[in-house]
Amino acid sequence: MSTRPPGPRGEPLFGNGRRYSRDPFSFMTDVADAYGDVVRLDLGPRETYMLTNPRDVERVLVSDWAAFGKPTLDDAVDDLLGDGLLMSEGDRWQRQRDLANPAFHARRIAGLDDAIVGHTEEAMAGWSDGDRVDVQLELARLTVRVIVTAMFGTDITEERVRTVQENLEPLGQRFEPNAIRAVIPSWAPTRENREFHGAVSTLEGVIDDLVARRRGTEETAPDPAGEAVDSPMPMDLLSILLRAHNRGEQTEGDLRDELMTMLLAGHDTTALALTYTFYLLSRHPDAKARFQREVDALDGAPTSEDVRGLEFTDRVLSEAMRLYPPVYTLFRESKVDTRIAGYRIPEGSLIMLPQWVIHRSDRWYDDPLAFDPDRWAPERARDRPRFAYYPFGAGPRHCIGKQFSLLEAKLILATVGRAFDFEYEGPELDLRGSLTMHPDHPMPLRVSSR
């Protein structure tokens, strides 16, 4: 047996990059169908190996995770996120993770339910019976306000929310797959790079403003979640970082990197998961009616305690993230020569773990392209490989905000679902890849008071 995995032939100079750039989703699916569990790709200067067996995902993310580090895919990622939790490695990553953990303590997260519901009700106050709203835009604005309250311990003005949203587009464009851009450094003075760096600078200004408002209050300011970890001090992430900064343990650059990571990653993926959930419910009236019956049975505004009993809502959200995972592929870098499924993976190679492919494979799911929330019933899910589903990653580097994101999403779904009926009135869903997977068009939802 050859020790070199099979893969598609590339074209001179660009390899497989131009085909991947045109449509990363169909490309990943097609090559997995054609070549199997391990596929060698030519997507740039480093060899890339795509793995689509849950067994191999478990090895890379969990059992042998230390042998596979976080790669630098684009120097623009460093410009944007620096050495924050998402991109840092080794001892620094562990130190920053340990520092941030109290902000995501389960009791503290549960105590954020009133704030999340309150922000959702404020957002809905601007909707009238029969309005047509861009659900993706509305949810992104809502989740920005939620993440600032939850993790920055303060509020953000509507003007600043609009500033964040207006500057996300040039960021997203910079990270869309592009075979030509891969060879252009981020410092080159192209129009796209200038717009990207301008957006980064503007967002840093937003963060500087939020930090300035909190300086001097990190010891005594009331925590939106209360004293959930038995501490008299606020335990939002910004307060924790400011106290560490005061002790000389964090630089200004450290603050910037962690807060930029939290602002962007902390709102985008949740907004996208909710966007796809509302879209799918609109397209499946029986599931929507069942969801509405469940949330209508709640006694008043939903709480974190109520969320535990929303079994069908939980299944709907899981199914939406299976079909449309906001993070559609993960990347790792092999730190040593290794073998996977009998194939040699050289040191320094990129490892690609595509949720998009695995979540939609008929090897692990019956009728995989169908929206079927009940596939998450315990009796149907128990025999499925564990890593046939990993929207938040897995292992030591799984998303630190997973439980917060799930609570937030379910509370928003329940709050909106009790107040409004909704119908999607847009085109067939078309997707574009960037750091996350976005609709390539507005997502109009007609809302009707219930």
CSV table of C-alpha atoms in Angstrom, one decimal:
chain,number,residue,atom,x,y,z
A,1,MET,CA,0.0,0.0,0.0
A,2,SER,CA,1.3,3.5,-0.8
A,3,THR,CA,2.2,5.6,2.1
A,4,ARG,CA,1.1,8.7,0.2
A,5,PRO,CA,-2.6,9.4,0.4
A,6,PRO,CA,-4.6,9.8,-2.8
A,7,GLY,CA,-5.9,13.2,-3.9
A,8,PRO,CA,-7.0,15.3,-6.8
A,9,ARG,CA,-4.5,16.5,-9.4
A,10,GLY,CA,-3.9,20.2,-9.2
A,11,GLU,CA,-3.2,22.8,-11.9
A,12,PRO,CA,0.2,24.5,-12.2
A,13,LEU,CA,1.0,27.2,-9.7
A,14,PHE,CA,-2.5,27.1,-8.0
A,15,GLY,CA,-2.8,23.4,-7.3
A,16,ASN,CA,-6.3,22.7,-6.0
A,17,GLY,CA,-6.6,26.3,-4.7
A,18,ARG,CA,-8.8,27.8,-7.4
A,19,ARG,CA,-11.4,25.1,-7.3
A,20,TYR,CA,-11.5,25.2,-3.5
A,21,SER,CA,-11.9,29.0,-3.6
A,22,ARG,CA,-14.8,28.8,-6.0
A,23,ASP,CA,-16.8,26.6,-3.7
A,24,PRO,CA,-15.1,25.1,-0.7
A,25,PHE,CA,-18.2,23.2,0.4
A,26,SER,CA,-18.7,21.1,-2.8
A,27,PHE,CA,-15.0,20.7,-3.2
A,28,MET,CA,-14.5,19.1,0.2
A,29,THR,CA,-17.5,16.9,-0.3
A,30,ASP,CA,-16.4,15.8,-3.8
A,31,VAL,CA,-12.9,14.9,-2.9
A,32,ALA,CA,-14.0,13.0,0.2
A,33,ASP,CA,-16.4,11.0,-1.9
A,34,ALA,CA,-13.8,10.3,-4.5
A,35,TYR,CA,-10.7,9.6,-2.4
A,36,GLY,CA,-11.8,8.4,1.0
A,37,ASP,CA,-10.9,9.1,4.6
A,38,VAL,CA,-7.4,10.7,4.0
A,39,VAL,CA,-7.0,13.0,1.1
A,40,ARG,CA,-3.8,14.9,0.0
A,41,LEU,CA,-4.6,18.4,-1.3
A,42,ASP,CA,-2.4,21.1,-2.8
A,43,LEU,CA,-3.9,24.3,-1.3
A,44,GLY,CA,-0.8,26.4,-0.9
A,45,PRO,CA,2.8,26.2,0.1
A,46,ARG,CA,2.3,23.4,2.6
A,47,GLU,CA,0.9,20.0,1.9
A,48,THR,CA,-2.6,19.6,3.3
A,49,TYR,CA,-4.3,16.4,4.4
A,50,MET,CA,-8.1,16.2,4.8
A,51,LEU,CA,-9.4,13.7,7.3
A,52,THR,CA,-13.0,12.7,7.3
A,53,ASN,CA,-13.2,9.7,9.6
A,54,PRO,CA,-14.4,10.4,13.2
A,55,ARG,CA,-11.7,8.0,14.4
A,56,ASP,CA,-9.0,10.2,13.0
A,57,VAL,CA,-10.7,13.4,14.2
A,58,GLU,CA,-10.6,12.0,17.7
A,59,ARG,CA,-6.9,11.3,17.5
A,60,VAL,CA,-5.9,14.7,16.2
A,61,LEU,CA,-8.2,16.7,18.6
A,62,VAL,CA,-8.1,14.5,21.7
A,63,SER,CA,-6.0,11.4,22.2
A,64,ASP,CA,-2.8,12.7,20.5
A,65,TRP,CA,-3.7,16.4,20.5
A,66,ALA,CA,-0.2,17.6,21.6
A,67,ALA,CA,1.3,16.3,18.4
A,68,PHE,CA,-1.0,18.6,16.3
A,69,GLY,CA,-0.7,22.4,16.9
A,70,LYS,CA,-2.6,25.4,15.8
A,71,PRO,CA,-1.2,26.5,12.4
A,72,THR,CA,-0.7,30.0,11.1
A,73,LEU,CA,-2.8,29.9,7.9
A,74,ASP,CA,-2.6,33.6,7.0
A,75,ASP,CA,-0.6,36.4,8.5
A,76,ALA,CA,-3.8,38.5,8.5
A,77,VAL,CA,-5.1,36.2,11.2
A,78,ASP,CA,-2.2,37.3,13.4
A,79,ASP,CA,-2.9,40.9,12.6
A,80,LEU,CA,-6.6,40.4,13.7
A,81,LEU,CA,-6.4,38.0,16.6
A,82,GLY,CA,-2.8,38.1,17.7
A,83,ASP,CA,-1.9,35.7,20.4
A,84,GLY,CA,-5.4,35.3,21.9
A,85,LEU,CA,-6.9,32.0,23.1
A,86,LEU,CA,-7.9,31.0,19.6
A,87,MET,CA,-4.4,31.1,18.1
A,88,SER,CA,-1.9,30.8,21.0
A,89,GLU,CA,0.0,27.7,21.7
A,90,GLY,CA,1.8,25.8,24.5
A,91,ASP,CA,2.3,27.3,27.9
A,92,ARG,CA,0.9,30.7,26.9
A,93,TRP,CA,-2.3,29.1,25.7
A,94,GLN,CA,-2.6,27.1,28.9
A,95,ARG,CA,-2.0,30.1,31.1
A,96,GLN,CA,-4.5,32.2,29.2
A,97,ARG,CA,-7.1,29.4,29.3
A,98,ASP,CA,-6.7,29.0,33.0
A,99,LEU,CA,-7.0,32.7,33.5
A,100,ALA,CA,-10.2,32.9,31.5
A,101,ASN,CA,-11.9,29.8,32.9
A,102,PRO,CA,-13.7,31.6,35.9
A,103,ALA,CA,-15.6,33.8,33.4
A,104,PHE,CA,-17.1,30.7,31.9
A,105,HIS,CA,-17.9,28.9,35.2
A,106,ALA,CA,-21.2,27.1,34.9
A,107,ARG,CA,-22.9,29.0,37.8
A,108,ARG,CA,-21.8,32.3,36.4
A,109,ILE,CA,-23.0,31.5,32.9
A,110,ALA,CA,-26.4,30.4,34.3
A,111,GLY,CA,-26.7,33.7,36.0
A,112,LEU,CA,-26.6,35.6,32.7
A,113,ASP,CA,-30.0,34.4,31.7
A,114,ASP,CA,-31.8,37.6,32.6
A,115,ALA,CA,-29.3,39.7,30.7
A,116,ILE,CA,-29.6,37.6,27.6
A,117,VAL,CA,-33.4,37.6,27.7
A,118,GLY,CA,-33.4,41.3,28.4
A,119,HIS,CA,-31.3,42.1,25.4
A,120,THR,CA,-33.5,39.9,23.2
A,121,GLU,CA,-36.7,41.6,24.3
A,122,GLU,CA,-35.1,45.0,23.6
A,123,ALA,CA,-34.2,43.8,20.1
A,124,MET,CA,-37.7,42.6,19.5
A,125,ALA,CA,-39.2,45.9,20.7
A,126,GLY,CA,-38.1,47.3,17.3
A,127,TRP,CA,-40.1,44.6,15.4
A,128,SER,CA,-43.8,45.2,14.5
A,129,ASP,CA,-46.3,42.7,13.3
A,130,GLY,CA,-45.6,41.9,9.6
A,131,ASP,CA,-42.1,43.4,9.5
A,132,ARG,CA,-39.5,41.9,7.3
A,133,VAL,CA,-36.2,41.8,9.1
A,134,ASP,CA,-32.7,40.5,8.1
A,135,VAL,CA,-32.4,37.9,10.7
A,136,GLN,CA,-28.7,37.4,10.3
A,137,LEU,CA,-28.1,41.1,10.8
A,138,GLU,CA,-30.5,41.4,13.7
A,139,LEU,CA,-29.0,38.4,15.5
A,140,ALA,CA,-25.4,39.6,15.0
A,141,ARG,CA,-26.3,42.9,16.6
A,142,LEU,CA,-28.0,41.1,19.4
A,143,THR,CA,-25.2,38.8,20.1
A,144,VAL,CA,-22.7,41.6,20.1
A,145,ARG,CA,-24.7,43.3,22.9
A,146,VAL,CA,-24.9,40.0,24.8
A,147,ILE,CA,-21.1,39.2,24.6
A,148,VAL,CA,-20.2,42.8,25.7
A,149,THR,CA,-22.5,42.5,28.8
A,150,ALA,CA,-21.4,38.9,29.6
A,151,MET,CA,-17.7,39.1,29.0
A,152,PHE,CA,-16.8,42.8,29.2
A,153,GLY,CA,-19.1,43.6,32.1
A,154,THR,CA,-20.6,46.7,30.5
A,155,ASP,CA,-23.0,47.9,27.9
A,156,ILE,CA,-22.3,49.0,24.3
A,157,THR,CA,-24.1,51.8,22.5
A,158,GLU,CA,-26.1,51.2,19.4
A,159,GLU,CA,-23.7,53.4,17.5
A,160,ARG,CA,-20.8,51.1,18.5
A,161,VAL,CA,-22.8,48.0,17.6
A,162,ARG,CA,-23.3,49.4,14.1
A,163,THR,CA,-19.6,50.2,13.9
A,164,VAL,CA,-18.7,46.6,14.7
A,165,GLN,CA,-21.2,45.3,12.1
A,166,GLU,CA,-20.0,47.7,9.4
A,167,ASN,CA,-16.4,46.5,9.9
A,168,LEU,CA,-17.1,42.8,9.8
A,169,GLU,CA,-17.6,42.7,6.0
A,170,PRO,CA,-14.0,43.7,5.1
A,171,LEU,CA,-12.7,41.2,7.7
A,172,GLY,CA,-14.8,38.4,6.2
A,173,GLN,CA,-13.8,39.2,2.7
A,174,ARG,CA,-10.1,39.0,3.7
A,175,PHE,CA,-10.5,35.4,4.9
A,176,GLU,CA,-12.6,34.1,2.0
A,177,PRO,CA,-10.7,31.3,0.2
A,178,ASN,CA,-8.7,32.9,-2.6
A,179,ALA,CA,-5.9,31.1,-4.5
A,180,ILE,CA,-4.3,34.4,-5.6
A,181,ARG,CA,-4.5,36.1,-2.2
A,182,ALA,CA,-2.6,33.2,-0.6
A,183,VAL,CA,0.6,34.5,-2.1
A,184,ILE,CA,0.0,38.1,-1.3
A,185,PRO,CA,1.2,39.2,2.2
A,186,SER,CA,-1.2,41.2,4.4
A,187,TRP,CA,1.2,44.1,4.4
A,188,ALA,CA,1.0,44.6,0.6
A,189,PRO,CA,-0.9,47.8,-0.1
A,190,THR,CA,-3.8,46.3,-2.0
A,191,ARG,CA,-7.3,47.8,-1.7
A,192,GLU,CA,-8.5,44.7,0.2
A,193,ASN,CA,-5.6,44.9,2.6
A,194,ARG,CA,-6.1,48.6,3.3
A,195,GLU,CA,-9.8,48.0,4.0
A,196,PHE,CA,-8.9,45.0,6.2
A,197,HIS,CA,-6.3,47.0,8.3
A,198,GLY,CA,-8.7,49.9,8.6
A,199,ALA,CA,-11.4,47.6,9.9
A,200,VAL,CA,-9.0,46.1,12.5
A,201,SER,CA,-8.0,49.6,13.6
A,202,THR,CA,-11.6,50.6,14.0
A,203,LEU,CA,-12.5,47.5,16.0
A,204,GLU,CA,-9.4,48.1,18.2
A,205,GLY,CA,-10.9,51.5,18.9
A,206,VAL,CA,-14.1,50.0,20.0
A,207,ILE,CA,-12.3,47.6,22.4
A,208,ASP,CA,-10.1,50.5,23.7
A,209,ASP,CA,-13.3,52.4,24.5
A,210,LEU,CA,-14.8,49.4,26.4
A,211,VAL,CA,-11.6,48.9,28.3
A,212,ALA,CA,-11.4,52.5,29.3
A,213,ARG,CA,-14.9,52.5,30.7
A,214,ARG,CA,-14.0,49.5,32.9
A,215,ARG,CA,-10.5,50.6,34.2
A,216,GLY,CA,-10.6,51.3,37.9
A,217,THR,CA,-13.9,49.3,38.4
A,218,GLU,CA,-12.6,45.8,38.0
A,219,GLU,CA,-12.4,45.3,41.8
A,220,THR,CA,-15.8,46.5,42.7
A,221,ALA,CA,-18.2,46.8,39.7
A,222,PRO,CA,-21.3,44.6,39.9
A,223,ASP,CA,-21.0,41.4,37.8
A,224,PRO,CA,-24.1,41.0,35.5
A,225,ALA,CA,-24.2,37.3,36.7
A,226,GLY,CA,-23.7,38.0,40.4
A,227,GLU,CA,-21.2,36.4,42.6
A,228,ALA,CA,-21.5,33.0,41.0
A,229,VAL,CA,-18.1,31.8,41.8
A,230,ASP,CA,-18.0,32.8,45.5
A,231,SER,CA,-16.0,35.9,44.8
A,232,PRO,CA,-16.7,39.5,45.9
A,233,MET,CA,-15.1,40.7,42.7
A,234,PRO,CA,-16.7,40.8,39.2
A,235,MET,CA,-15.8,37.8,37.2
A,236,ASP,CA,-16.4,38.9,33.6
A,237,LEU,CA,-13.5,38.3,31.4
A,238,LEU,CA,-12.4,41.9,31.1
A,239,SER,CA,-12.3,42.3,34.9
A,240,ILE,CA,-10.2,39.2,35.2
A,241,LEU,CA,-7.8,40.4,32.6
A,242,LEU,CA,-7.6,43.9,34.1
A,243,ARG,CA,-6.7,42.5,37.5
A,244,ALA,CA,-4.0,40.3,35.9
A,245,HIS,CA,-2.7,43.4,34.1
A,246,ASN,CA,-2.6,45.2,37.4
A,247,ARG,CA,-0.5,42.4,38.8
A,248,GLY,CA,1.9,42.7,35.8
A,249,GLU,CA,0.8,39.3,34.4
A,250,GLN,CA,-0.9,40.8,31.2
A,251,THR,CA,0.4,43.4,28.7
A,252,GLU,CA,-1.8,45.8,26.9
A,253,GLY,CA,-1.2,43.6,23.8
A,254,ASP,CA,-2.5,40.6,25.7
A,255,LEU,CA,-5.7,42.5,26.6
A,256,ARG,CA,-6.2,43.5,23.1
A,257,ASP,CA,-5.7,40.0,21.7
A,258,GLU,CA,-8.0,38.3,24.1
A,259,LEU,CA,-10.8,40.9,23.9
A,260,MET,CA,-10.7,41.0,20.1
A,261,THR,CA,-10.9,37.2,20.0
A,262,MET,CA,-13.8,37.3,22.4
A,263,LEU,CA,-15.7,40.1,20.7
A,264,LEU,CA,-15.5,38.4,17.3
A,265,ALA,CA,-15.6,34.7,18.0
A,266,GLY,CA,-18.0,35.2,20.9
A,267,HIS,CA,-20.8,36.7,18.9
A,268,ASP,CA,-20.4,35.5,15.3
A,269,THR,CA,-20.8,31.7,15.7
A,270,THR,CA,-23.9,32.0,17.9
A,271,ALA,CA,-25.5,34.5,15.5
A,272,LEU,CA,-24.9,32.2,12.6
A,273,ALA,CA,-26.1,29.1,14.4
A,274,LEU,CA,-29.3,31.0,15.2
A,275,THR,CA,-29.7,32.3,11.7
A,276,TYR,CA,-29.6,28.8,10.3
A,277,THR,CA,-31.9,27.5,13.0
A,278,PHE,CA,-34.6,30.1,12.2
A,279,TYR,CA,-34.1,29.4,8.5
A,280,LEU,CA,-34.6,25.6,8.9
A,281,LEU,CA,-37.6,26.0,11.2
A,282,SER,CA,-39.2,28.3,8.7
A,283,ARG,CA,-38.7,25.6,6.0
A,284,HIS,CA,-40.2,22.8,8.2
A,285,PRO,CA,-43.6,23.9,9.6
A,286,ASP,CA,-44.2,20.7,11.6
A,287,ALA,CA,-40.9,21.1,13.4
A,288,LYS,CA,-41.6,24.8,14.0
A,289,ALA,CA,-45.1,24.1,15.4
A,290,ARG,CA,-43.5,21.5,17.8
A,291,PHE,CA,-40.9,24.0,18.8
A,292,GLN,CA,-43.5,26.6,19.5
A,293,ARG,CA,-45.6,24.3,21.6
A,294,GLU,CA,-42.6,23.5,23.7
A,295,VAL,CA,-41.6,27.2,24.4
A,296,ASP,CA,-45.2,28.2,24.8
A,297,ALA,CA,-45.4,25.8,27.8
A,298,LEU,CA,-42.9,27.9,29.7
A,299,ASP,CA,-44.2,29.9,32.6
A,300,GLY,CA,-43.0,33.4,31.8
A,301,ALA,CA,-39.7,34.5,30.3
A,302,PRO,CA,-37.3,31.6,29.9
A,303,THR,CA,-34.5,31.0,32.4
A,304,SER,CA,-31.4,28.9,32.5
A,305,GLU,CA,-33.3,26.4,34.5
A,306,ASP,CA,-36.0,26.2,31.9
A,307,VAL,CA,-33.5,25.6,29.2
A,308,ARG,CA,-32.6,22.2,30.7
A,309,GLY,CA,-36.2,21.0,29.9
A,310,LEU,CA,-36.3,22.3,26.3
A,311,GLU,CA,-35.5,18.9,24.8
A,312,PHE,CA,-36.9,19.5,21.3
A,313,THR,CA,-35.4,23.0,21.1
A,314,ASP,CA,-32.0,21.4,21.9
A,315,ARG,CA,-32.4,18.9,19.2
A,316,VAL,CA,-33.4,21.6,16.7
A,317,LEU,CA,-30.3,23.6,17.5
A,318,SER,CA,-28.1,20.5,17.3
A,319,GLU,CA,-29.5,19.6,13.9
A,320,ALA,CA,-29.0,23.1,12.6
A,321,MET,CA,-25.4,23.1,13.6
A,322,ARG,CA,-25.0,19.7,12.0
A,323,LEU,CA,-26.3,20.8,8.7
A,324,TYR,CA,-24.8,24.3,8.8
A,325,PRO,CA,-21.8,24.3,11.2
A,326,PRO,CA,-20.7,27.9,11.6
A,327,VAL,CA,-17.1,26.7,11.9
A,328,TYR,CA,-17.1,24.4,8.8
A,329,THR,CA,-13.5,23.1,9.0
A,330,LEU,CA,-10.7,23.0,11.6
A,331,PHE,CA,-7.0,23.1,10.8
A,332,ARG,CA,-4.1,21.7,12.7
A,333,GLU,CA,-0.4,21.4,11.9
A,334,SER,CA,1.5,18.1,12.4
A,335,LYS,CA,4.5,18.8,14.8
A,336,VAL,CA,6.2,15.5,14.0
A,337,ASP,CA,6.2,12.9,11.2
A,338,THR,CA,3.3,10.7,11.9
A,339,ARG,CA,1.0,8.1,10.4
A,340,ILE,CA,-2.8,8.3,10.1
A,341,ALA,CA,-4.8,5.4,8.7
A,342,GLY,CA,-1.6,3.9,7.4
A,343,TYR,CA,-0.5,7.0,5.5
A,344,ARG,CA,2.5,9.1,6.3
A,345,ILE,CA,1.8,12.7,7.3
A,346,PRO,CA,5.1,14.7,7.2
A,347,GLU,CA,6.0,17.1,10.0
A,348,GLY,CA,4.8,20.6,9.2
A,349,SER,CA,1.8,19.5,7.1
A,350,LEU,CA,-1.6,21.0,7.5
A,351,ILE,CA,-4.4,18.8,8.8
A,352,MET,CA,-7.9,19.7,7.7
A,353,LEU,CA,-10.9,18.4,9.7
A,354,PRO,CA,-14.1,19.4,7.9
A,355,GLN,CA,-17.2,19.4,10.0
A,356,TRP,CA,-19.1,20.2,6.7
A,357,VAL,CA,-18.2,16.8,5.3
A,358,ILE,CA,-18.4,14.7,8.4
A,359,HIS,CA,-21.7,16.2,9.6
A,360,ARG,CA,-23.3,15.5,6.3
A,361,SER,CA,-21.9,12.0,5.6
A,362,ASP,CA,-24.3,9.1,5.0
A,363,ARG,CA,-21.8,6.9,6.7
A,364,TRP,CA,-22.8,8.4,10.0
A,365,TYR,CA,-26.3,9.7,9.4
A,366,ASP,CA,-29.4,8.3,7.8
A,367,ASP,CA,-30.7,10.7,5.0
A,368,PRO,CA,-28.0,13.2,6.0
A,369,LEU,CA,-29.2,16.2,4.1
A,370,ALA,CA,-32.7,16.0,5.7
A,371,PHE,CA,-33.6,18.3,8.6
A,372,ASP,CA,-34.5,15.7,11.3
A,373,PRO,CA,-34.2,17.0,14.9
A,374,ASP,CA,-35.2,13.6,16.3
A,375,ARG,CA,-32.0,12.0,15.0
A,376,TRP,CA,-30.6,13.5,18.3
A,377,ALA,CA,-33.0,11.4,20.4
A,378,PRO,CA,-30.8,9.3,22.8
A,379,GLU,CA,-31.9,6.0,21.2
A,380,ARG,CA,-30.9,7.1,17.7
A,381,ALA,CA,-27.7,9.0,18.7
A,382,ARG,CA,-26.1,6.5,21.0
A,383,ASP,CA,-24.5,4.3,18.3
A,384,ARG,CA,-23.2,7.2,16.3
A,385,PRO,CA,-19.4,7.8,16.5
A,386,ARG,CA,-18.7,10.5,19.0
A,387,PHE,CA,-16.7,12.7,16.6
A,388,ALA,CA,-19.2,12.5,13.8
A,389,TYR,CA,-20.4,15.8,15.3
A,390,TYR,CA,-18.1,18.5,16.7
A,391,PRO,CA,-19.4,22.0,16.0
A,392,PHE,CA,-17.4,23.4,19.0
A,393,GLY,CA,-14.2,21.4,18.3
A,394,ALA,CA,-13.1,18.8,20.9
A,395,GLY,CA,-10.4,17.9,23.3
A,396,PRO,CA,-8.4,20.3,25.5
A,397,ARG,CA,-8.8,23.0,22.9
A,398,HIS,CA,-12.6,22.8,22.5
A,399,CYS,CA,-14.4,26.1,22.5
A,400,ILE,CA,-14.2,27.7,25.9
A,401,GLY,CA,-17.5,29.4,25.3
A,402,LYS,CA,-19.5,26.3,24.3
A,403,GLN,CA,-21.9,26.2,27.3
A,404,PHE,CA,-22.4,30.0,27.2
A,405,SER,CA,-23.2,29.9,23.4
A,406,LEU,CA,-25.7,27.0,23.8
A,407,LEU,CA,-27.5,28.7,26.7
A,408,GLU,CA,-27.6,32.0,24.8
A,409,ALA,CA,-28.9,30.4,21.7
A,410,LYS,CA,-31.7,28.5,23.5
A,411,LEU,CA,-32.8,31.5,25.5
A,412,ILE,CA,-32.9,33.6,22.3
A,413,LEU,CA,-34.8,30.9,20.4
A,414,ALA,CA,-37.3,30.6,23.2
A,415,THR,CA,-37.8,34.3,23.7
A,416,VAL,CA,-38.4,35.0,20.1
A,417,GLY,CA,-40.4,31.9,19.5
A,418,ARG,CA,-42.9,32.8,22.2
A,419,ALA,CA,-43.4,36.3,20.9
A,420,PHE,CA,-43.3,35.9,17.1
A,421,ASP,CA,-44.1,33.5,14.3
A,422,PHE,CA,-41.6,33.8,11.4
A,423,GLU,CA,-41.4,32.9,7.8
A,424,TYR,CA,-38.2,32.9,5.6
A,425,GLU,CA,-38.8,35.0,2.5
A,426,GLY,CA,-35.3,34.9,0.9
A,427,PRO,CA,-33.7,32.9,-1.9
A,428,GLU,CA,-32.4,29.3,-1.7
A,429,LEU,CA,-29.6,29.4,0.8
A,430,ASP,CA,-26.2,30.1,-0.8
A,431,LEU,CA,-23.1,30.0,1.4
A,432,ARG,CA,-19.6,31.6,1.4
A,433,GLY,CA,-16.7,30.5,3.4
A,434,SER,CA,-14.5,32.8,5.5
A,435,LEU,CA,-13.2,32.1,9.1
A,436,THR,CA,-16.8,31.0,9.5
A,437,MET,CA,-19.6,30.0,7.1
A,438,HIS,CA,-22.0,32.9,6.2
A,439,PRO,CA,-25.0,33.2,4.0
A,440,ASP,CA,-24.0,34.9,0.8
A,441,HIS,CA,-27.1,37.1,0.8
A,442,PRO,CA,-29.5,38.8,3.2
A,443,MET,CA,-31.7,36.5,5.2
A,444,PRO,CA,-35.2,38.1,5.3
A,445,LEU,CA,-37.6,36.8,7.9
A,446,ARG,CA,-41.3,37.9,8.0
A,447,VAL,CA,-42.3,38.2,11.7
A,448,SER,CA,-45.8,38.1,12.9
A,449,SER,CA,-46.9,38.7,16.5
A,450,ARG,CA,-48.3,35.6,18.2
